[in-house]
GROMACS .gro file of C-alpha atoms in nm:
model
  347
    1UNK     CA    1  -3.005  -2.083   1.699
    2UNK     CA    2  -2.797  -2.375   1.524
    3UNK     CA    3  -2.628  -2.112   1.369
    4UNK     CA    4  -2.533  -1.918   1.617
    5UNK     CA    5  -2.414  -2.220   1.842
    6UNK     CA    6  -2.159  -2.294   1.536
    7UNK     CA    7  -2.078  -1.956   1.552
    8UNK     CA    8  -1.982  -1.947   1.889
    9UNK     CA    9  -1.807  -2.280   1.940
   10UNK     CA   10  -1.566  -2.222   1.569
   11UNK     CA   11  -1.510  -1.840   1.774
   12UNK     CA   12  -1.389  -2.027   2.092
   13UNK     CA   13  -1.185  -2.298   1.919
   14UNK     CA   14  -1.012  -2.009   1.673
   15UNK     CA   15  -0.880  -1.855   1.991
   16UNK     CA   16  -0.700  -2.195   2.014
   17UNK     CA   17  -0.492  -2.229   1.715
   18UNK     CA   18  -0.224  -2.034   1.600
   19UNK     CA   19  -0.399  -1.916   1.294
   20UNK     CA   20  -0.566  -1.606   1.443
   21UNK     CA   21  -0.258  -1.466   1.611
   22UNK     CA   22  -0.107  -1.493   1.298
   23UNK     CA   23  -0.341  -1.222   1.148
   24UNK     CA   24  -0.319  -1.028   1.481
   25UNK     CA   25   0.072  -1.033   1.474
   26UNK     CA   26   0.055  -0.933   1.097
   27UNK     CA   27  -0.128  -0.613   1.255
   28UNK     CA   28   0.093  -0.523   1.465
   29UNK     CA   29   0.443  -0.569   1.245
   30UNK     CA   30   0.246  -0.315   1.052
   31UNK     CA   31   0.158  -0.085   1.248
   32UNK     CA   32   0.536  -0.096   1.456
   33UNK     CA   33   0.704  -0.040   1.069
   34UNK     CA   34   0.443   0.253   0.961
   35UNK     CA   35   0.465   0.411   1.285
   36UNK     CA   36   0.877   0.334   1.420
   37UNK     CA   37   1.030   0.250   1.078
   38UNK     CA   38   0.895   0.451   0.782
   39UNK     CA   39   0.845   0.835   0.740
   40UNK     CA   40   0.508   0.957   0.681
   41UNK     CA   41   0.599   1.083   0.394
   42UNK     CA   42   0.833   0.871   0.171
   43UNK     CA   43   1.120   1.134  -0.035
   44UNK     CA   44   1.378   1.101  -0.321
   45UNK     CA   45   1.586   1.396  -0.277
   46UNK     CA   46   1.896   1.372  -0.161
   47UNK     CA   47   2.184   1.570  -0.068
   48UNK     CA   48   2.374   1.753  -0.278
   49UNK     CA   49   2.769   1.843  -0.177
   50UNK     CA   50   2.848   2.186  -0.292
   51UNK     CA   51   3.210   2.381  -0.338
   52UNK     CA   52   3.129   2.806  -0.462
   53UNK     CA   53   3.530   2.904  -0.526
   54UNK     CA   54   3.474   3.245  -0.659
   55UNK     CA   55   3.582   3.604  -0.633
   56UNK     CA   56   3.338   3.830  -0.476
   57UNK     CA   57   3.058   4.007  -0.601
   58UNK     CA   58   3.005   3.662  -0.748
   59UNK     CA   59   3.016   3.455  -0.471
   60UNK     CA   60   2.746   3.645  -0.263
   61UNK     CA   61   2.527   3.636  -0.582
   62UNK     CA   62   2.590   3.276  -0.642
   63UNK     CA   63   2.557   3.157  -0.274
   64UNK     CA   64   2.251   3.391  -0.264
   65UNK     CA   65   2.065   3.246  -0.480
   66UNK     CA   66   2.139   2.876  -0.381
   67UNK     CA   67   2.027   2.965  -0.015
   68UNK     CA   68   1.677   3.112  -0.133
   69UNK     CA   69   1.693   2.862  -0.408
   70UNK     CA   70   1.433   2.541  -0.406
   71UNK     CA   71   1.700   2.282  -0.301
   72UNK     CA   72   1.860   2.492  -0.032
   73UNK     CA   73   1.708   2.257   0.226
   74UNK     CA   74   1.972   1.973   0.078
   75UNK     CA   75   2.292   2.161  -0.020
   76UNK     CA   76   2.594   2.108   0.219
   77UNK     CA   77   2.898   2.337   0.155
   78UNK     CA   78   3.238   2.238   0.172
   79UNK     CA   79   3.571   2.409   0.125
   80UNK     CA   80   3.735   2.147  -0.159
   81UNK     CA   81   3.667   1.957  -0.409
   82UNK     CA   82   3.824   1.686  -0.275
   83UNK     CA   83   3.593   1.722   0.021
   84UNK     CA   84   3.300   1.708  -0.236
   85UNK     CA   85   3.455   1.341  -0.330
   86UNK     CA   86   3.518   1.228  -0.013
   87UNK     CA   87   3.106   1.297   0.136
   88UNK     CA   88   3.013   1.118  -0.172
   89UNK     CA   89   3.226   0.830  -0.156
   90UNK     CA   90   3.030   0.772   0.190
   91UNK     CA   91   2.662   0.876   0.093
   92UNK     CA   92   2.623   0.702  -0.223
   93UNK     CA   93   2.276   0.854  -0.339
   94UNK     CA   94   2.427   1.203  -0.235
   95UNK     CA   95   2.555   1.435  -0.594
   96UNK     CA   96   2.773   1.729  -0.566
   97UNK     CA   97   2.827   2.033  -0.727
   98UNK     CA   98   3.118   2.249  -0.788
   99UNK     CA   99   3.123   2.605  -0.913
  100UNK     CA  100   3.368   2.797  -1.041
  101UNK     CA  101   3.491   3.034  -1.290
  102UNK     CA  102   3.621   2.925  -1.643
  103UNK     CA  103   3.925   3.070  -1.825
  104UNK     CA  104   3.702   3.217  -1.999
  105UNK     CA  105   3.534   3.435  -1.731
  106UNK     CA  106   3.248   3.246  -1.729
  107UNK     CA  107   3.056   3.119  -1.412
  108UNK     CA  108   3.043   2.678  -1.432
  109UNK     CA  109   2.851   2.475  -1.283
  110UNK     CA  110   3.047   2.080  -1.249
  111UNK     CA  111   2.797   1.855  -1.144
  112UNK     CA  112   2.992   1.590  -0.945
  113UNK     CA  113   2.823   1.238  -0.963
  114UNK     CA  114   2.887   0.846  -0.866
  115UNK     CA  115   2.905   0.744  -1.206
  116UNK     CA  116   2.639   0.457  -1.224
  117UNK     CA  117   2.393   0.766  -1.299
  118UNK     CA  118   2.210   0.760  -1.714
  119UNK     CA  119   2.241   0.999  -1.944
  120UNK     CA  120   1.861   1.093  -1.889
  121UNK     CA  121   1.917   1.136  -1.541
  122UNK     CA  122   2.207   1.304  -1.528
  123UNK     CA  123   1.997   1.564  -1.770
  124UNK     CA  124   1.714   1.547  -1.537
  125UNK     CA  125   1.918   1.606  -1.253
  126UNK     CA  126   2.073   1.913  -1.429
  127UNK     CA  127   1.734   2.099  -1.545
  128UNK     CA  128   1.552   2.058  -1.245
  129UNK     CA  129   1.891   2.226  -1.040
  130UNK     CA  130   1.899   2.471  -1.326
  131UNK     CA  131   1.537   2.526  -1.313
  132UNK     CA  132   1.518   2.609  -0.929
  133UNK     CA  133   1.744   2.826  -0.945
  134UNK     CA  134   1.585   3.066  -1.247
  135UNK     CA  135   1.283   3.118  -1.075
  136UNK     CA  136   1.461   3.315  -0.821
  137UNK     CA  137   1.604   3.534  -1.097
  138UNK     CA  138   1.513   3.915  -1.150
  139UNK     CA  139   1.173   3.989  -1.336
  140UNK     CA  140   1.103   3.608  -1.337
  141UNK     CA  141   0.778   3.536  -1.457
  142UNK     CA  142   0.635   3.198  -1.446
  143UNK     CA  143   0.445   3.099  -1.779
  144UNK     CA  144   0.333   2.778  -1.659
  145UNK     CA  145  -0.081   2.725  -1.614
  146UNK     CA  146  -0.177   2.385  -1.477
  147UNK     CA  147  -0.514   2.206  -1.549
  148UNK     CA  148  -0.636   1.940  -1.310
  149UNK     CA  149  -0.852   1.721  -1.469
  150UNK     CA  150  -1.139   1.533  -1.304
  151UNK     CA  151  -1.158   1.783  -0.991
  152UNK     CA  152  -0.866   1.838  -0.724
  153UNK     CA  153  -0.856   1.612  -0.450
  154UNK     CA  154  -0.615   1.697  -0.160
  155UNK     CA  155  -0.334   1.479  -0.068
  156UNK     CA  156  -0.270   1.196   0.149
  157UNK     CA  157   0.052   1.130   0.302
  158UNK     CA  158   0.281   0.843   0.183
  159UNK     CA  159   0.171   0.639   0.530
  160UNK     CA  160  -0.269   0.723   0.455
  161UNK     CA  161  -0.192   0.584   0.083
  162UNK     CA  162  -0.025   0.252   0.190
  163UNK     CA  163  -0.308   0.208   0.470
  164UNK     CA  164  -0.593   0.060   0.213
  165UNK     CA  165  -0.381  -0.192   0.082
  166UNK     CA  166  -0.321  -0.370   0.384
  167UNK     CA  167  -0.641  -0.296   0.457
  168UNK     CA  168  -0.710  -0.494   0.133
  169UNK     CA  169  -0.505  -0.766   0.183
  170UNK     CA  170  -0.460  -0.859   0.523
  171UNK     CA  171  -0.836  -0.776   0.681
  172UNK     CA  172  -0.968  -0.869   0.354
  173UNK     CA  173  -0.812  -1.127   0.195
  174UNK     CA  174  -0.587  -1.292   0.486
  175UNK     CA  175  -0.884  -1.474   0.569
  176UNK     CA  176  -0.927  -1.672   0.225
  177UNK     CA  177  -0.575  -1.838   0.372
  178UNK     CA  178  -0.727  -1.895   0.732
  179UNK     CA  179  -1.056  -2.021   0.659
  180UNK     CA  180  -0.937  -2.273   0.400
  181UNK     CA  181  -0.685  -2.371   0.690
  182UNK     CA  182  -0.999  -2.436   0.964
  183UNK     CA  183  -1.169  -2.613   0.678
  184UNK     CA  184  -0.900  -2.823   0.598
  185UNK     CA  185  -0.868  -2.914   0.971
  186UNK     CA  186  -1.261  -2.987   0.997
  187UNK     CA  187  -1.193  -3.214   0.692
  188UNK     CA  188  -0.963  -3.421   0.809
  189UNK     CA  189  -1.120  -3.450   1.129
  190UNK     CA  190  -1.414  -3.584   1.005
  191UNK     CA  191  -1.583  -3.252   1.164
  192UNK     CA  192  -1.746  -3.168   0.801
  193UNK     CA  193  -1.871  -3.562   0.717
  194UNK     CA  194  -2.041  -3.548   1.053
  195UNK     CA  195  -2.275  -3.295   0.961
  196UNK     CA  196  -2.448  -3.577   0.783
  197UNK     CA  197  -2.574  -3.722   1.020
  198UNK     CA  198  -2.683  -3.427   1.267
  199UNK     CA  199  -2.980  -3.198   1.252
  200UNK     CA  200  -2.731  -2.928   1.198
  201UNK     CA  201  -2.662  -2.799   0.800
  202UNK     CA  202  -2.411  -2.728   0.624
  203UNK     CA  203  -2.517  -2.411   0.557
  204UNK     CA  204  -2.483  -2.297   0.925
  205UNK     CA  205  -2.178  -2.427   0.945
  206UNK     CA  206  -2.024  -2.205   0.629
  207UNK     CA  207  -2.216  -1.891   0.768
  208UNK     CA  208  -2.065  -1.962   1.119
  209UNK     CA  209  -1.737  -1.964   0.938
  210UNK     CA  210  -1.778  -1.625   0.730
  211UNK     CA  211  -1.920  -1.519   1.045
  212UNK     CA  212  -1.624  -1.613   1.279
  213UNK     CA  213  -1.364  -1.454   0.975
  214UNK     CA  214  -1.609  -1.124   0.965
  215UNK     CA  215  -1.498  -1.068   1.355
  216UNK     CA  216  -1.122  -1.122   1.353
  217UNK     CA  217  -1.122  -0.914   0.987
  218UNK     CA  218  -1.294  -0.615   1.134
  219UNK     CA  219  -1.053  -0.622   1.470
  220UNK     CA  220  -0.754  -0.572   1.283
  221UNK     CA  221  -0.878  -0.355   1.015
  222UNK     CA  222  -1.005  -0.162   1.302
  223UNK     CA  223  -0.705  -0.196   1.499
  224UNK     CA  224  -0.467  -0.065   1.228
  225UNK     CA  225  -0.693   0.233   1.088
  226UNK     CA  226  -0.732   0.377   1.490
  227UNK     CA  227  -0.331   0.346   1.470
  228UNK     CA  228  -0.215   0.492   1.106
  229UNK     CA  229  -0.482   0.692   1.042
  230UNK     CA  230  -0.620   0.820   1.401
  231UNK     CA  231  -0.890   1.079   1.298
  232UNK     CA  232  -0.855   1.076   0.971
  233UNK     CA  233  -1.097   0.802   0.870
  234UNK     CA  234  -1.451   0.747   0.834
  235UNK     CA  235  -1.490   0.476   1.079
  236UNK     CA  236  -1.850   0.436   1.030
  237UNK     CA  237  -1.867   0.394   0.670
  238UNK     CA  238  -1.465   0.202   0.701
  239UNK     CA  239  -1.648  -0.048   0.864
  240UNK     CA  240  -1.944  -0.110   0.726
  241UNK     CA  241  -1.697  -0.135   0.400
  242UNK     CA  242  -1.456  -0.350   0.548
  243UNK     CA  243  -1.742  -0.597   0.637
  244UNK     CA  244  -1.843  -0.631   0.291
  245UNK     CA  245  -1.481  -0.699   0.110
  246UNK     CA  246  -1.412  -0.901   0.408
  247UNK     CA  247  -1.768  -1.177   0.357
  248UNK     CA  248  -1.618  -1.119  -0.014
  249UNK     CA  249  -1.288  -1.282   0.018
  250UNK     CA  250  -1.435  -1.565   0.289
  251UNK     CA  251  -1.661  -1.654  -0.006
  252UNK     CA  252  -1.418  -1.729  -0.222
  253UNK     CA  253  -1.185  -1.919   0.050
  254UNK     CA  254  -1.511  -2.176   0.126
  255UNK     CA  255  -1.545  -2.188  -0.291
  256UNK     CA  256  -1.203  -2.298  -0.347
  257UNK     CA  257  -1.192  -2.548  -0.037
  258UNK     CA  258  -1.483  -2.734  -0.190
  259UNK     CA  259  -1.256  -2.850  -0.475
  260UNK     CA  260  -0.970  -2.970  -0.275
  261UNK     CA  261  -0.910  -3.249   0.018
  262UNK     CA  262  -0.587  -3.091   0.194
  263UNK     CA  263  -0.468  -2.775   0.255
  264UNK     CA  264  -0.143  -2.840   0.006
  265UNK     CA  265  -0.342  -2.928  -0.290
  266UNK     CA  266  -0.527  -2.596  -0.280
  267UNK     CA  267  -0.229  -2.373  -0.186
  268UNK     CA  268  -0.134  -2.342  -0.564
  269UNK     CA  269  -0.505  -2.196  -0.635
  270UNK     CA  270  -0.496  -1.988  -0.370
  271UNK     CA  271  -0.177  -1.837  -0.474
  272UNK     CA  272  -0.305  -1.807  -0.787
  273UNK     CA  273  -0.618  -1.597  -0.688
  274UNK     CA  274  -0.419  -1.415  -0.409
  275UNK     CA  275  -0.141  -1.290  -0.704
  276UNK     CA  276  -0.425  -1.123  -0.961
  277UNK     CA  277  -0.615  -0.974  -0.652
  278UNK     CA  278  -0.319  -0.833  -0.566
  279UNK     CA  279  -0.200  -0.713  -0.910
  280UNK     CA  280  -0.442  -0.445  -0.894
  281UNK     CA  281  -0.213  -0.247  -0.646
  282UNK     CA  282   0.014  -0.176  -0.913
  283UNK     CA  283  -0.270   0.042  -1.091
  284UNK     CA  284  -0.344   0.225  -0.732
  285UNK     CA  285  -0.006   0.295  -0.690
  286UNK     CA  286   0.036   0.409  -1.087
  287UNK     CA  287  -0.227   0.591  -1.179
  288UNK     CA  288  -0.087   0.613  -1.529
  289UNK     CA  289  -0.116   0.260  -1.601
  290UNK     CA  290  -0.473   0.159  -1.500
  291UNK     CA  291  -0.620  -0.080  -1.822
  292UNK     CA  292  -0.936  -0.156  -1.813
  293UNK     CA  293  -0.875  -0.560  -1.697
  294UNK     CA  294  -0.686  -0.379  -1.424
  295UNK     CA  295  -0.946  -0.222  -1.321
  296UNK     CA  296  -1.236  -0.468  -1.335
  297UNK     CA  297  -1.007  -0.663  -1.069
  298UNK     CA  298  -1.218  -0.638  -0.758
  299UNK     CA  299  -0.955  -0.540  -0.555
  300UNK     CA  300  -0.891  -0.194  -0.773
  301UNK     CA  301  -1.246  -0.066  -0.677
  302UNK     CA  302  -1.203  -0.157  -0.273
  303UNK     CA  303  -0.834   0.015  -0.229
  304UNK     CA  304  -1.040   0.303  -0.414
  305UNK     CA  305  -1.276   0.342  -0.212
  306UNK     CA  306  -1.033   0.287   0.108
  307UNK     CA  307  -0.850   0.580   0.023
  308UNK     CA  308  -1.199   0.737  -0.013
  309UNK     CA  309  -1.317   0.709   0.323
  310UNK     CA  310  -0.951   0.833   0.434
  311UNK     CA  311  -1.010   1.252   0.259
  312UNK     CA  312  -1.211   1.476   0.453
  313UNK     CA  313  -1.489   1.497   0.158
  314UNK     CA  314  -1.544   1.139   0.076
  315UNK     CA  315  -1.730   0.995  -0.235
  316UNK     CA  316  -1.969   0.835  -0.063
  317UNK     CA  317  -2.175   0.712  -0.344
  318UNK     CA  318  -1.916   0.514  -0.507
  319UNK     CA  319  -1.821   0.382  -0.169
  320UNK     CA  320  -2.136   0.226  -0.103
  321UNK     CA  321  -2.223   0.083  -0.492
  322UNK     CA  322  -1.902  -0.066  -0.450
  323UNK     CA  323  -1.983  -0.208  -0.108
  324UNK     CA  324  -2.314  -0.359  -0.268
  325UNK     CA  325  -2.167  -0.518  -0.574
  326UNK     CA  326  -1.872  -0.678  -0.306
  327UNK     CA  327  -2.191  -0.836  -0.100
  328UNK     CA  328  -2.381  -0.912  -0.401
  329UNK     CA  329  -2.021  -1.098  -0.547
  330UNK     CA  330  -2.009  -1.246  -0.171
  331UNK     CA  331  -2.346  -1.423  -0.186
  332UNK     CA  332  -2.325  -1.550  -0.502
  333UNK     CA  333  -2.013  -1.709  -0.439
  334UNK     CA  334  -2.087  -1.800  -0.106
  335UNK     CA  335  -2.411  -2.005  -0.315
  336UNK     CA  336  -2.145  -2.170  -0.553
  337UNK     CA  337  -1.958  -2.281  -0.250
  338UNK     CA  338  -2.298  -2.402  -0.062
  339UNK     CA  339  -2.399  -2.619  -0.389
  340UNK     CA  340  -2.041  -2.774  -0.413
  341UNK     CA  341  -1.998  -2.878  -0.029
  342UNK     CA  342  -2.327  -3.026  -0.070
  343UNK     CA  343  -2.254  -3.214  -0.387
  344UNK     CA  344  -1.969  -3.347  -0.263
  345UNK     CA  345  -2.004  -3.451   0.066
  346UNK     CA  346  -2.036  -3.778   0.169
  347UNK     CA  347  -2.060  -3.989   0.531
   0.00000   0.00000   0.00000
């Protein structure tokens, strides 16, 4: 019951600080940019200019096989080569190309380019335009077999991959800033030194604050999943999930507010564990580079299992083990940070 009066009173007063609608606006930026702003799917082609001046049969051959070719959804013809110049002098990522015949009777191919390109991209550029165009060749045969190892999963658009890290960071981790801020406040107050001398403990009063930072994490995450990802998700599991990695990160808010006085002293530890939590997204987003440090970050295993709960065939298994281990992580810390507000305070 003492509990749950703390609960409700730190639930009413949140409602009157800014800190709150700070996580809520967060939200909403997001979901206005993912939804208004950025494709769903993120591309790096570009266009490419293109000038055919040859002599027919040639040309019909030539233009034939650039309109069934690969990239004939981003070639533009023009009639000069100035022209070519001109488009790319205003669309700076564009390329052109300009074919012709040689002295020698034989078909070129000038790739016209802004200049700032390397020498491995300009050879890149050239093999893949090359390559396109071959498989469209008579009696082409493709050689190429292609293993997938550890099971094919399908694929998530650009906007479903970038979901679990806000996921991560804002529902999850946005509250090791907020708490520490409504603890800070309580401290100098005098809200947290007047617990000694009330029937009420301090251990109701840290539960009523994971508890208060449980409700506005699973808002927005829920909020922002119903938005981006619609019926794509899991909601059930999501949120059971979501509850866990959010009690995580409270924990270790209340654990690093036990060693500090004021909200600027701690800022430069918070940073500190905010940074290497989010480090981890540099593994999810490069699957290539994923040491094993990397991975023990706890932050690795919850976008993982994020993206999860976002295919139609979830692993469901690793979703919940990594659910325990985040509650398991959660009450221990939450202990840590019992012990050391105990230890330390004082009337």
């Amino acid at each position: 019951m003492k509990f749950l009066t703390t609960f409700l009173k730190d639930l009413k007063l949140s409602f009157r600080t800014f800190y709150i609608y700070i996580e809520i606006a967060l939200a909403v930026i997001f979901i206005l940019v993912m939804l208004f702003v950025l494709p769903e799917n993120f591309t790096t082609e570009h266009d490419i200019y293109t000038l055919i001046e040859l002599e027919e049969p040639a040309y019909s051959s030539v233009r034939t096989l650039f309109d069934e070719g690969a990239e004939a959804d981003r070639l533009i013809y023009l009639d000069s080569r100035e022209a070519i110049e001109n488009a790319l002098l205003e669309d700076r990522e564009a390329a052109g190309i300009h074919v012709f015949q040689s002295a020698e009777g034989r078909i070129t191919y000038d790739f016209v380019l802004q200049g700032y390109e390397s020498p491995k991209l300009v050879e890149l550029l050239k093999q893949t335009f090359i390559g396109d165009l071959t498989t469209y060749m008579p009696d082409y045969e493709d050689q190429v077999s292609i293993t997938t190892l550890g099971g094919a999963r399908e694929k998530l658009s650009d906007r479903l991959t970038v979901l679990p890290v806000f996921l991560v960071l804002n529902s999850a981790f946005t509250g090791l800033f907020i708490v520490a801020a409504y603890i800070f406040m309580d401290k100098d107050e005098g809200t947290i030194k007047a617990l000694t001398v009330t029937p009420a403990k301090i251990s109701d009063y840290l539960l009523a604050k994971l508890g208060m930072m449980l409700v506005m994490g699973m808002l927005t995450s829920l909020l922002v999943t119903v938005a981006i990802a619609r019926g794509s998700a899991h909601y059930g599991p999501l949120m059971i999930f979501m509850a866990a990695a959010n009690l995580f990160g409270t924990a270790i808010g209340l654990l690093l507010t036990s060693f500090y006085d004021d909200l600027m002293k701690a800022m430069s530890s918070i940073f500190v564990v905010v940074f290497v939590l989010a480090f981890s997204t540099i593994s999810y987003f490069m699957p290539s580079f994923s040491p094993l440090i990397i991975r023990m970050i706890p932050t690795y295993p919850m976008l993982v299992s994020i993206r999860e709960l976002l295919y139609q065939q979830p692993n469901l298994t690793y979703v919940y083990a990594t659910a325990g281990g985040l509650l398991a992580g959660a009450a221990l810390i939450f202990m840590l940070a019992l012990y050391r507000f105990k230890k330390t305070l004082t009337v």
